[in-house]
Coordinates of C-alpha atoms in Angstrom, one line a residue:
X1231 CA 34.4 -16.6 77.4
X1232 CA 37.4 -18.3 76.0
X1233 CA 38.0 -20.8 72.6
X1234 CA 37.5 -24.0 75.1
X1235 CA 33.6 -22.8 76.1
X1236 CA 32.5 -21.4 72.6
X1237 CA 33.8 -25.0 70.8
X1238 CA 31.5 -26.3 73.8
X1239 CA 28.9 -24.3 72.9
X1240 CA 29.5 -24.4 69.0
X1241 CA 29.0 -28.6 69.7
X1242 CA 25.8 -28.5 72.0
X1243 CA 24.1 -26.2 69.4
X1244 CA 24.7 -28.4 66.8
X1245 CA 23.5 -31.4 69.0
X1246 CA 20.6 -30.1 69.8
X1247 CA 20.1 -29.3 66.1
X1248 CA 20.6 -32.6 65.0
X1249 CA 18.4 -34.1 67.7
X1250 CA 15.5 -31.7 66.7
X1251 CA 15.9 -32.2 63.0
X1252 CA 16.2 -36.5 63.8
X1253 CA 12.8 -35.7 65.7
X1254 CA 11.1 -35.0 62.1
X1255 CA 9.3 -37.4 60.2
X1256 CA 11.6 -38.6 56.9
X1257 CA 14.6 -36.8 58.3
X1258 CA 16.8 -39.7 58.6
X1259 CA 16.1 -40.3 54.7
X1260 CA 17.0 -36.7 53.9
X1261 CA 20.2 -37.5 56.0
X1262 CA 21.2 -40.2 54.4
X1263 CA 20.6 -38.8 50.8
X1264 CA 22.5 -36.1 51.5
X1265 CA 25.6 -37.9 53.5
X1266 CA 25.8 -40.3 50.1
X1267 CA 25.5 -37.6 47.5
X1268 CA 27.8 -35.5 49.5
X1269 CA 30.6 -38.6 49.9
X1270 CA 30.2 -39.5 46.0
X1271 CA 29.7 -35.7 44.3
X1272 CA 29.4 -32.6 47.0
X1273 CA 29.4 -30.1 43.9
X1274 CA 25.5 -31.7 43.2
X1275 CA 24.8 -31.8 46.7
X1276 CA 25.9 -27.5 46.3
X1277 CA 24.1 -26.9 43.5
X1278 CA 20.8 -28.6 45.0
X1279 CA 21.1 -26.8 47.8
X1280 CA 21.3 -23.8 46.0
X1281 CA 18.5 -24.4 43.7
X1282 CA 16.2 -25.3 47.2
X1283 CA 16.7 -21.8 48.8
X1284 CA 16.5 -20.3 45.3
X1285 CA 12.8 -22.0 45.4
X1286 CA 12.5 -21.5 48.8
X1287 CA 12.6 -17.8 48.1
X1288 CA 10.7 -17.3 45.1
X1289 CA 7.6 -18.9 46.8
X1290 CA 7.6 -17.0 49.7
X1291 CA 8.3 -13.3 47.8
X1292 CA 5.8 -11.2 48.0
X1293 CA 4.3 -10.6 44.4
X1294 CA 4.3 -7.6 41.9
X1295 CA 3.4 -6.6 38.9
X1296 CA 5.6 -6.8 36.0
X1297 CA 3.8 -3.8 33.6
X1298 CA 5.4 -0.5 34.5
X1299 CA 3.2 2.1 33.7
X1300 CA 5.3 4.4 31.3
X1301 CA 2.4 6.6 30.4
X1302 CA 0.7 9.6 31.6
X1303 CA -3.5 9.0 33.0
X1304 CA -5.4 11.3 31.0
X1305 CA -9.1 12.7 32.6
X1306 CA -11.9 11.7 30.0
X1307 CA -12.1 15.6 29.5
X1308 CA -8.6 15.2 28.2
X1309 CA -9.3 12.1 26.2
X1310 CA -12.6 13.3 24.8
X1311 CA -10.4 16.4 23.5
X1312 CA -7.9 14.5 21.9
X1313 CA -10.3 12.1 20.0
X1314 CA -11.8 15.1 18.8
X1315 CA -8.3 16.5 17.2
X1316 CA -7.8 13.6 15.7
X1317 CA -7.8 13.0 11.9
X1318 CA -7.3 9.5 10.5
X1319 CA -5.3 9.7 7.0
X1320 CA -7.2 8.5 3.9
X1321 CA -6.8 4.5 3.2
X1322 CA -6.1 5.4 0.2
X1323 CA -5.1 9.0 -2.0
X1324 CA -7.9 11.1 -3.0
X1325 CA -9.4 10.9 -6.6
X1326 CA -7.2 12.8 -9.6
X1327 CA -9.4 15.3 -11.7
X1328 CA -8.5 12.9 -14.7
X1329 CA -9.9 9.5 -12.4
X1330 CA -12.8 11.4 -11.8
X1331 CA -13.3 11.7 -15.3
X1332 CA -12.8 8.5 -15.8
X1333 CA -14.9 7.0 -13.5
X1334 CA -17.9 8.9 -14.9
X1335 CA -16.8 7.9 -18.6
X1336 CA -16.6 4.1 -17.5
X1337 CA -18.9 1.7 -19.6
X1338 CA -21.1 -0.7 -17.2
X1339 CA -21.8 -4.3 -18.8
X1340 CA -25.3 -5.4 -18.5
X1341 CA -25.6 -9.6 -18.7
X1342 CA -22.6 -11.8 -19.4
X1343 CA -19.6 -10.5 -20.8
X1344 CA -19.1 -11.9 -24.6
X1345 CA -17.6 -11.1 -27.8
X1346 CA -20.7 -8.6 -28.0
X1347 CA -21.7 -6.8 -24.7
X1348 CA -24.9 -5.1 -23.8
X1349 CA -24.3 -1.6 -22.0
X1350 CA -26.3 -0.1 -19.3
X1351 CA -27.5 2.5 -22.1
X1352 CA -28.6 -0.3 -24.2
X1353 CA -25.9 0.0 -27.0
X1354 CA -24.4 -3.6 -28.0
X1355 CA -20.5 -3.0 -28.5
X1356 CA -17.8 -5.2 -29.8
X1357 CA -16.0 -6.0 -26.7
X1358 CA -12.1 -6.2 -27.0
X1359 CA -11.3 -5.6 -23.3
X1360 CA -12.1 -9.0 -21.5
X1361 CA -9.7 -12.4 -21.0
X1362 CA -12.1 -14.2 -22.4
X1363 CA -9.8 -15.6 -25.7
X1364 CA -11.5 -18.8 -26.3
X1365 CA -15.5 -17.3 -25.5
X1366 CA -15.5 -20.0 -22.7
X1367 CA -17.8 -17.6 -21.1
X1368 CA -20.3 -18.7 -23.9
X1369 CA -20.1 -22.1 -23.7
X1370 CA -22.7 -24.5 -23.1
X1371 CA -20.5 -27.5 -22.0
X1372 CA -19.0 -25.8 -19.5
X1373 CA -22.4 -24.1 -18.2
X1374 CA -24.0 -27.0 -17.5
X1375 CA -20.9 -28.2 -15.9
X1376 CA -20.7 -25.4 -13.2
X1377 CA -24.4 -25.6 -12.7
X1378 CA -24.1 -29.6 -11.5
X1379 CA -21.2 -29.0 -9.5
X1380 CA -23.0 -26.1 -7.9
X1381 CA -25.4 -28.2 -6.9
X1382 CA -23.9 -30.8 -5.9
X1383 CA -20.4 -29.1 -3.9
X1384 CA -22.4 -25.7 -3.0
X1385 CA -21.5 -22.0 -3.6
X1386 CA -17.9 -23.2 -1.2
X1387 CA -16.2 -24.9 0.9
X1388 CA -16.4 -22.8 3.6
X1389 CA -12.9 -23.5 5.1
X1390 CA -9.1 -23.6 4.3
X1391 CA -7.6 -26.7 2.3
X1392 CA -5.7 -28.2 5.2
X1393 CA -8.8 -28.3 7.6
X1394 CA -11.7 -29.3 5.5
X1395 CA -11.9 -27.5 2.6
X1396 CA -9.7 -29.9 0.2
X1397 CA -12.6 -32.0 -2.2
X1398 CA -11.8 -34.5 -4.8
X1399 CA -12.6 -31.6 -7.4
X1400 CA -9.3 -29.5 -6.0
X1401 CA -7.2 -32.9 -5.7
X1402 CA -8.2 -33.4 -9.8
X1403 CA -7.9 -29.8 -10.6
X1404 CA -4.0 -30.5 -9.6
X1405 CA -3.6 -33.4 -11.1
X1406 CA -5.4 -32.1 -14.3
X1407 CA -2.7 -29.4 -14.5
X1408 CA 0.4 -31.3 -13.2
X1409 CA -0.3 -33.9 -15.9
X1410 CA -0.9 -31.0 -18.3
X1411 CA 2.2 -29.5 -17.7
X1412 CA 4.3 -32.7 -17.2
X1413 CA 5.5 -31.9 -13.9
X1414 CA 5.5 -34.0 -10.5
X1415 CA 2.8 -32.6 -8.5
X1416 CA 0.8 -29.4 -8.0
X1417 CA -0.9 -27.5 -5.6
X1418 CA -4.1 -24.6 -6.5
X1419 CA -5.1 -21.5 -4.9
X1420 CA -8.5 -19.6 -4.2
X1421 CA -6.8 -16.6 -5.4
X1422 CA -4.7 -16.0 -9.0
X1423 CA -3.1 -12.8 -6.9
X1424 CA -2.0 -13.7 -3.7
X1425 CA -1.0 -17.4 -5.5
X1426 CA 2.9 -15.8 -6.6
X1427 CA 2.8 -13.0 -3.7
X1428 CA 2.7 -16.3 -1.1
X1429 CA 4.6 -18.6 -3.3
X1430 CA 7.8 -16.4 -3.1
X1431 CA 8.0 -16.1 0.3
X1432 CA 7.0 -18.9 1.3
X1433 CA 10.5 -20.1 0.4
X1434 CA 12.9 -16.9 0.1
X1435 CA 13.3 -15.6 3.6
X1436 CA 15.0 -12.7 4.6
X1437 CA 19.1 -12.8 3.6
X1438 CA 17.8 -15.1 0.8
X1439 CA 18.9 -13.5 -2.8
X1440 CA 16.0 -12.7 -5.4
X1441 CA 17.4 -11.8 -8.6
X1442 CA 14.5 -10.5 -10.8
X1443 CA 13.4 -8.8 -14.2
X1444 CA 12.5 -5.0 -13.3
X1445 CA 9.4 -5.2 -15.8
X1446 CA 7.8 -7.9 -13.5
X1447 CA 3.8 -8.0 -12.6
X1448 CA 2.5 -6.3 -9.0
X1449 CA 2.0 -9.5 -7.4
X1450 CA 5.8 -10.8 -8.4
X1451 CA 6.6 -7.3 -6.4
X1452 CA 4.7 -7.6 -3.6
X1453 CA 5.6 -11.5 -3.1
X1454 CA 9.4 -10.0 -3.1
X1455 CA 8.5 -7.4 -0.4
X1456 CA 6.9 -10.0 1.7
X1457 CA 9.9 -12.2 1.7
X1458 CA 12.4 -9.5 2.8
X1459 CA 15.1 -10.9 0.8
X1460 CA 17.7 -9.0 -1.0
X1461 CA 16.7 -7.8 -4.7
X1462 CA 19.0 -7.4 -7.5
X1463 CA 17.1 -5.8 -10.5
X1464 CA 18.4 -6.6 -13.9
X1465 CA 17.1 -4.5 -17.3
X1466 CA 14.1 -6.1 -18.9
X1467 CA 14.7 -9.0 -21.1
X1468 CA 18.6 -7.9 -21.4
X1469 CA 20.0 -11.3 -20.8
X1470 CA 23.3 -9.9 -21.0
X1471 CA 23.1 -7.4 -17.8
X1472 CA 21.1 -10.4 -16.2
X1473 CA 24.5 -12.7 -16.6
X1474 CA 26.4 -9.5 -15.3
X1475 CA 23.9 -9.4 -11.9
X1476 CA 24.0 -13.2 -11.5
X1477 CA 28.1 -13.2 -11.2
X1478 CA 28.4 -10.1 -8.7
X1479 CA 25.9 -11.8 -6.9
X1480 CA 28.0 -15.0 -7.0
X1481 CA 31.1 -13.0 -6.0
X1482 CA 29.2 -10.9 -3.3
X1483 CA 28.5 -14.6 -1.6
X1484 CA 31.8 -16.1 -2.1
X1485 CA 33.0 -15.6 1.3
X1486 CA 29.7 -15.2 3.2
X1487 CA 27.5 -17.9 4.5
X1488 CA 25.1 -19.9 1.8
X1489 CA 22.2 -19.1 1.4
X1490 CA 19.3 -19.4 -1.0
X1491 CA 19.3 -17.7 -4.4
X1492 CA 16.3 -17.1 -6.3
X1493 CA 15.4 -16.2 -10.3
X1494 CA 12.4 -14.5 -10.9
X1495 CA 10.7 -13.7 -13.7
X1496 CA 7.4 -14.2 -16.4
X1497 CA 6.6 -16.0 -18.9
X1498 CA 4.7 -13.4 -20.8
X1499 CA 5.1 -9.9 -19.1
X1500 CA 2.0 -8.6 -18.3
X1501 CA 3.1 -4.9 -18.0
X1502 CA 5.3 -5.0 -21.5
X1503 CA 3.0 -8.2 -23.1
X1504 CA 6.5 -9.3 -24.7
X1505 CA 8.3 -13.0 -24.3
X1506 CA 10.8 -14.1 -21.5
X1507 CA 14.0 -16.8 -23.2
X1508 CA 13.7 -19.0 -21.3
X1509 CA 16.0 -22.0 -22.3
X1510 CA 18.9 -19.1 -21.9
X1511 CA 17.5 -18.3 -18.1
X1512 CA 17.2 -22.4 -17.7
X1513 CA 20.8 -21.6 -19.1
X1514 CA 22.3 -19.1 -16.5
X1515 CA 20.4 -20.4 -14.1
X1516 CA 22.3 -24.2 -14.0
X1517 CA 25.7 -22.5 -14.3
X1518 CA 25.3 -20.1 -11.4
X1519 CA 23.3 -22.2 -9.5
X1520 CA 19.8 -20.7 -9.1
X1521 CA 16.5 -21.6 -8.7
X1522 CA 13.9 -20.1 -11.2
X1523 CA 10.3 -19.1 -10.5
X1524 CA 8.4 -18.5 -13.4
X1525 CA 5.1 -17.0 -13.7
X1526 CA 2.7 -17.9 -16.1
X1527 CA -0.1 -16.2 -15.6
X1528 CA -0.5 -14.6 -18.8
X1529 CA 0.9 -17.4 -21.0
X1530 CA -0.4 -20.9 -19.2
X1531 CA -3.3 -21.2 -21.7
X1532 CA -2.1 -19.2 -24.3
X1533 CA 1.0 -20.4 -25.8
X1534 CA 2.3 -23.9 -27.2
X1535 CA 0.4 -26.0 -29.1
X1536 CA -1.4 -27.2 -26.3
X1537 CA -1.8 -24.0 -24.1
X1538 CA 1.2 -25.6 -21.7
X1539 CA 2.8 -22.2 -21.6
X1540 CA 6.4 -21.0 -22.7
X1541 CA 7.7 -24.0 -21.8
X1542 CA 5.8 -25.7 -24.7
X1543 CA 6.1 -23.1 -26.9
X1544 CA 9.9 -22.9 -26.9
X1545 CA 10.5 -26.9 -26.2
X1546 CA 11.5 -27.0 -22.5
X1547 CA 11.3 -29.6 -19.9
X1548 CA 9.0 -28.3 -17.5
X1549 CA 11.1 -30.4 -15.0
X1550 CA 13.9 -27.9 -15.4
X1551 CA 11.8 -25.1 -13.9
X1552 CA 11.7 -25.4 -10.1
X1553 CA 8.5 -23.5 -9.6
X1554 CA 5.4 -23.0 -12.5
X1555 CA 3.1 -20.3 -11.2
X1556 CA -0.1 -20.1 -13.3
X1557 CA -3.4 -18.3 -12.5
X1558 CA -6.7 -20.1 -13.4
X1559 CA -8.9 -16.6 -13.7
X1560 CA -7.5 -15.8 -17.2
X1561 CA -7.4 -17.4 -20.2
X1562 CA -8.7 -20.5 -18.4
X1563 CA -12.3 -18.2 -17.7
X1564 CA -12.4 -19.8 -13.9
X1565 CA -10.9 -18.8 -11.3
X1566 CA -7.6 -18.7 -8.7
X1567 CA -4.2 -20.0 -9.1
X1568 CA -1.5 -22.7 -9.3
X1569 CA 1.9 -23.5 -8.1
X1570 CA 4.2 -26.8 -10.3
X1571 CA 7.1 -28.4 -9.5
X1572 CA 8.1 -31.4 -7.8
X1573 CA 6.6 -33.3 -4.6
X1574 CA 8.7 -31.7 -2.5
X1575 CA 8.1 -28.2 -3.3
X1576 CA 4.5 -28.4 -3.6
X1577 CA 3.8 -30.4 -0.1
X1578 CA 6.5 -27.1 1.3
X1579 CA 3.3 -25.1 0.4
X1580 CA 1.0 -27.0 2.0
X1581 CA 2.0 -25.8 5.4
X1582 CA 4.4 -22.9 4.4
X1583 CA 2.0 -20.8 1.9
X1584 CA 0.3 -17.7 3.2
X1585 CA -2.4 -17.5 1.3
X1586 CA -3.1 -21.5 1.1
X1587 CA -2.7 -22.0 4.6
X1588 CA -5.2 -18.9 5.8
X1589 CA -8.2 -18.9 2.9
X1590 CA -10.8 -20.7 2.3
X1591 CA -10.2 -23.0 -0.8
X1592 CA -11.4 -23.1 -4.2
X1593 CA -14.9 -22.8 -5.1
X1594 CA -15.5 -26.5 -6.4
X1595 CA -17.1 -25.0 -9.2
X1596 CA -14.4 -22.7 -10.3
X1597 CA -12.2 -26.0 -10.1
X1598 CA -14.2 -28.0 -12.2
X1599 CA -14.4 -25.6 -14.7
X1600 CA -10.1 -25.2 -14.8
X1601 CA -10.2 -28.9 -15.1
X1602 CA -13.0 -29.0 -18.2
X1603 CA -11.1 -25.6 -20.0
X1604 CA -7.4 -28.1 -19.9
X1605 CA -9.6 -30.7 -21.5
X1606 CA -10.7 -28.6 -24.1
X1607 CA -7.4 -27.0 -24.9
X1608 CA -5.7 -30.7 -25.2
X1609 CA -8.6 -32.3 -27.2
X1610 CA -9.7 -29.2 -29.4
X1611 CA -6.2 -27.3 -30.1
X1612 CA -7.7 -25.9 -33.2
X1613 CA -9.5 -22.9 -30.5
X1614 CA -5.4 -22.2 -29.9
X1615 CA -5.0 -21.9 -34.2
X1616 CA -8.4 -19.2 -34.7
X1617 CA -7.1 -17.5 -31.8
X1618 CA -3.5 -17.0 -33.1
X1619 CA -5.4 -16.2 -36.7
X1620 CA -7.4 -13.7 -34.9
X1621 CA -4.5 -12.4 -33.5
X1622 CA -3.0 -11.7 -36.9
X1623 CA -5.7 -10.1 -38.6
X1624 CA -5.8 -7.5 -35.5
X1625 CA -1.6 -7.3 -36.1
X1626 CA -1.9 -6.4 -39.7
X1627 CA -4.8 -3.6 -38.9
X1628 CA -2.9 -2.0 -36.0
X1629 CA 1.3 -2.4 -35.9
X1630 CA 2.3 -2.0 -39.5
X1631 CA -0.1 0.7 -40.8
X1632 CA -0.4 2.8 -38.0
X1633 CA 1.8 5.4 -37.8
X1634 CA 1.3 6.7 -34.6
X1635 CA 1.4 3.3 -32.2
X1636 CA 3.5 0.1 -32.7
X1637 CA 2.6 -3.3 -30.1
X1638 CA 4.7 -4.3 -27.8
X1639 CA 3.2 -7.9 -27.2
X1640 CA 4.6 -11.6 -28.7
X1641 CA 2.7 -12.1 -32.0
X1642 CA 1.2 -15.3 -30.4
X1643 CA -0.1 -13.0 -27.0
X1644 CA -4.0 -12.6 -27.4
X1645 CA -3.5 -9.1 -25.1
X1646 CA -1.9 -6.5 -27.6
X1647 CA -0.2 -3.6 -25.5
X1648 CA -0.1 -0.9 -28.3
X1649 CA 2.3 2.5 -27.5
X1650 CA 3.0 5.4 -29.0
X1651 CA 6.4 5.4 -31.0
X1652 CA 9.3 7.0 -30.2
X1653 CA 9.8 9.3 -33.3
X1654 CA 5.8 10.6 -32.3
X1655 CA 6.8 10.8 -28.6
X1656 CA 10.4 12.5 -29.4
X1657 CA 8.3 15.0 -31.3
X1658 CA 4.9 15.7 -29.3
X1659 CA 7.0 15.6 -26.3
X1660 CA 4.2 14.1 -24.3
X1661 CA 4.7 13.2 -20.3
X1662 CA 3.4 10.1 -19.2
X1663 CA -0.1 11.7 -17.9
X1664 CA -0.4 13.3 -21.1
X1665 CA -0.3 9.9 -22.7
X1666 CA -2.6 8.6 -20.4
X1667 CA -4.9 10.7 -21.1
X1668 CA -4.6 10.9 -25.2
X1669 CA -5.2 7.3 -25.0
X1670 CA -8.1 7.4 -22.7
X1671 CA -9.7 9.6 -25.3
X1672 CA -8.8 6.6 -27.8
X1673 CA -10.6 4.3 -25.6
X1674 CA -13.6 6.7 -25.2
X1675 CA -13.6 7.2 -29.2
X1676 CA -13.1 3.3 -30.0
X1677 CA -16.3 3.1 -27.6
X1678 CA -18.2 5.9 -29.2
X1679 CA -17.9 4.2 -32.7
X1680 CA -18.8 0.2 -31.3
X1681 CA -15.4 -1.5 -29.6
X1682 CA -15.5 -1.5 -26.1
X1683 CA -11.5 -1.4 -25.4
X1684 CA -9.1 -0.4 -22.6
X1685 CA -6.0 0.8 -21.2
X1686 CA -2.8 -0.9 -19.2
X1687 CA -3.7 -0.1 -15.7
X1688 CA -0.8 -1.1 -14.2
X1689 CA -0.2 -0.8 -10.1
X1690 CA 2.6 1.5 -8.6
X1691 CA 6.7 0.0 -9.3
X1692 CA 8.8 1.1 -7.0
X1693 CA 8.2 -0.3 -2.8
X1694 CA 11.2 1.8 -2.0
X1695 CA 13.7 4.3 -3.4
X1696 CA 16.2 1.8 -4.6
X1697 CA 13.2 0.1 -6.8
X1698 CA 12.6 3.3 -8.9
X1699 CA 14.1 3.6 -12.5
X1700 CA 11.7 1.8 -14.3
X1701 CA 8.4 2.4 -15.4
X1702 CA 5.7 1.0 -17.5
X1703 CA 5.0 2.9 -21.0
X1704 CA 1.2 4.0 -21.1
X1705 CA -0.4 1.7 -23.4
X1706 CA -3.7 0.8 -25.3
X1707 CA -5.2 -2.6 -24.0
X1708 CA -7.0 -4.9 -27.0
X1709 CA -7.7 -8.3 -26.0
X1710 CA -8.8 -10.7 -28.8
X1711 CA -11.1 -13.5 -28.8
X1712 CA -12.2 -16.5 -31.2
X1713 CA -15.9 -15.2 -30.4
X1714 CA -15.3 -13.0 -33.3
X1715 CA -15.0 -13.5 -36.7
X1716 CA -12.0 -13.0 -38.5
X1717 CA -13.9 -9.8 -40.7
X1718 CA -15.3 -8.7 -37.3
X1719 CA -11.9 -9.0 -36.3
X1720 CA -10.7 -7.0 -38.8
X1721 CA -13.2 -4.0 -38.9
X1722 CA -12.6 -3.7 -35.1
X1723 CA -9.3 -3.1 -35.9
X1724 CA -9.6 -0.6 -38.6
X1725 CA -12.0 1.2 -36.6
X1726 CA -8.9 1.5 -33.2
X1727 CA -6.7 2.6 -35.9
X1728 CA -8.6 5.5 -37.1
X1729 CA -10.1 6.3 -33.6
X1730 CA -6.1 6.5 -32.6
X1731 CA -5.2 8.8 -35.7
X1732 CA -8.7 11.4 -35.1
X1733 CA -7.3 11.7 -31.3
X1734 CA -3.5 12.3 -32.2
X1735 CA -4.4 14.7 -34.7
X1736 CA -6.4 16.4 -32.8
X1737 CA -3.8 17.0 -29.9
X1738 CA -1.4 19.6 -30.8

């Protein structure tokens, strides 16, 4: 066969083709799309193509299944055997010898806890180891209160604030405590722990820059570990290495790409019970361009003149704090937690926040009763005045005649921290367990003689190796309330004091 009859056959093949495709029904449409997108762009009319036998192919593949088994089939014999082996690990560590002591030592509360508390072995003992400050807990107002909005709201709302679980109690719980604190807008959590734990993270992501007090609270820590960011610890209260953290981490970020940078720290420290500066943090903070999260847990309630917090107490805008954190369950006697700031940081929450988005919302009676507790603080300060009276009277029994503990906590905090003194601890050489349990015998002597007290129970520091240096000092726990009398007051504290000098004395 030579080039003239294959070109002869090459053209009747492709006639015969043509008139068979023609023969189709819509082919001459197909034709004609084709010729026109080939004349005006033949790079589409490719690329359809290609995309058509690329279909073409996929539907008429044969299927398969896209899990490769990468494990070995195991007989039940062989499965039976290895469930037996098995040994789940504790969720959580086994007992000490000295918790087990403790546990068996531990005073159960019969009734409501008061200034005076009824035991389960029917002593009535002067009770020094409860938040209650202001005896709200005894209060009729605020009974009666709760006990309408119970009936009217129920025991809860049974769902999370962004579905239906938002009431017009919650919506004037927030703009009770906005208005209290003189800030924009505020938003209120179920739970006082999980209300910093979801606030942090809920805005400093991972490669975010936290730069935080190493004597912060459990639920500051675990909000940081949450968020992944980078840490940078600074000494307790040292302003000074604080200034020296915030410029490396300025120079560190020079040259790398912006991100956020976070200060974190309290207002009263919970594990120290000292006072945070906070117009120097405000300070630092506008010069090196920070944000600052402040938690008030422990001093929302407690100090100013008003129970505002710190920011009251040492004349600062609230404004210039970009995040207030507050819990409700302390001195406030109700229950969860808050989160201040502006409009825009508190509607973030709304849909960025952990714990606000998944739980159920306030309790409308533990909202009513926040609400009622502001009112009281801003109409009736003087319950702030006997408190920091009380406060006093327990100061001059324990701090400056002791000579075994001094107190670690502001002169205004209602929770005194007492420790043992360096000189005592330089000479008894006492490890920390040791000190935990010399004061545990305080606190079981103090309850043998009528004052129900307690120690600082504080969680573990450290979520990693690069978080260990610090630790808490063991520490006596008095809490002090205006439910007692100043001579009560007094008496309770003469009777710590000795209870503390029997039990060193009688350690060698």
């Amino acid at each position: 066969m030579d080039v003239q009859d294959v070109n002869a056959w090459v053209i009747r093949f492709r006639d015969e083709v043509s008139g068979s495709f023609q023969k189709l029904p819509g082919s001459s449409i197909v034709l004609r799309y084709v010729k026109s997108s080939y004349q005006n762009d033949p790079v589409r009319s490719g690329i359809e193509l290609f995309l058509f036998l690329f279909a073409l192919r996929y539907l008429l593949a044969s299927s398969y299944s896209t899990q490769k088994k990468s494990y070995v089939t195991l007989s039940e014999e062989e499965v039976d055997e290895l469930v037996d082996e098995w040994t789940p690990e504790p969720l959580v560590a086994p007992l000490t010898p000295f918790e087990e002591l403790e546990n068996e030592r531990r005073p159960v509360i019969v009734g409501p806890t008061g200034p005076k508390s009824k035991l389960s072995n029917g002593r009535t003992v002067t009770n020094l180891a409860s938040y209650n400050f202001y005896n709200f807990v005894a209060n009729e107002t605020l009974k009666e209160k709760a006990i309408q909005t119970l009936r009217t709201y129920g025991v809860g709302p049974c769902g999370p604030p962004n579905f239906y679980g938002t009431q017009d109690v919650h919506m004037k719980t927030e703009a009770d405590i906005a208005a209290h604190l003189g800030t924009p807008a505020c938003i209120i959590y179920a739970q006082a722990f999980s209300t910093i734990s979801s606030v942090i993270p809920a805005f400093s992501k991972r490669g975010d820059i936290i730069v935080a007090d190493r004597a912060v609270n459990y639920t500051i820590r675990k909000g940081i570990q949450i968020s992944r960011s980078t840490v940078r610890w600074y000494d307790h209260n040292d302003l000074e290495d604080m200034q020296r953290v915030l410029e490396r981490v300025v120079k560190e970020q020079a040259k790398k790409p912006l991100t956020r940078r976070f200060i974190v720290t309290e207002g009263l420290f919970e594990d120290v019970g000292d006072m945070v500066d906070l117009p120097k943090i405000i300070e630092l903070k506008l010069r090196y361009k920070f944000r600052l999260i402040l938690d008030e847990s422990w001093s929302f309630g407690v100090l100013g003149r008003t129970g505002r917090g710190i920011t009251e107490q040492q004349n600062v805008d609230a404004a210039e704090v970009d995040m207030i954190v507050g819990s409700l369950a302390g001195p406030l006697c109700a229950g969860g937690g808050f989160c201040a700031g502006s409009d825009e940081i508190v509607e973030h929450q709304r849909i960025s926040s952990a714990s606000y988005t998944f739980s159920a919302a306030l309790p409308a009676m533990l909202a009513t009763t926040a609400s009622e507790t502001l009112n009281m603080l801003q109409t009736t300060p003087d319950i702030l005045v006997q408190c920091r009276e009380n406060i006093k009277s327990m100061w001059a029994q324990l701090d400056p005649r002791s000579d075994w503990v001094c107190c670690t906590s502001s002169i205004e905090n209602p929770m005194m921290l007492l420790v043992l003194k360096q000189e005592v601890l330089a000479q008894r050489k006492w490890s920390v367990g040791e000190q935990e349990a010399m004061l545990q015998d305080v606190v079981d002597e103090c309850l043998a003689q009528g004052v129900l007290t307690t120690r600082l129970k504080s969680m573990p520091r450290a979520n990693s190796a690069k978080e260990a240096g610090w630790e808490p000092q063991p520490a006596l726990k008095v809490c002090v309330t205006t439910g007692l009398t100043r001579k009560e007051i007094e008496r309770a504290g003469i009777t710590i004091r000795h209870a503390i000098t029997k039990v060193v004395k009688a350690r060698k």
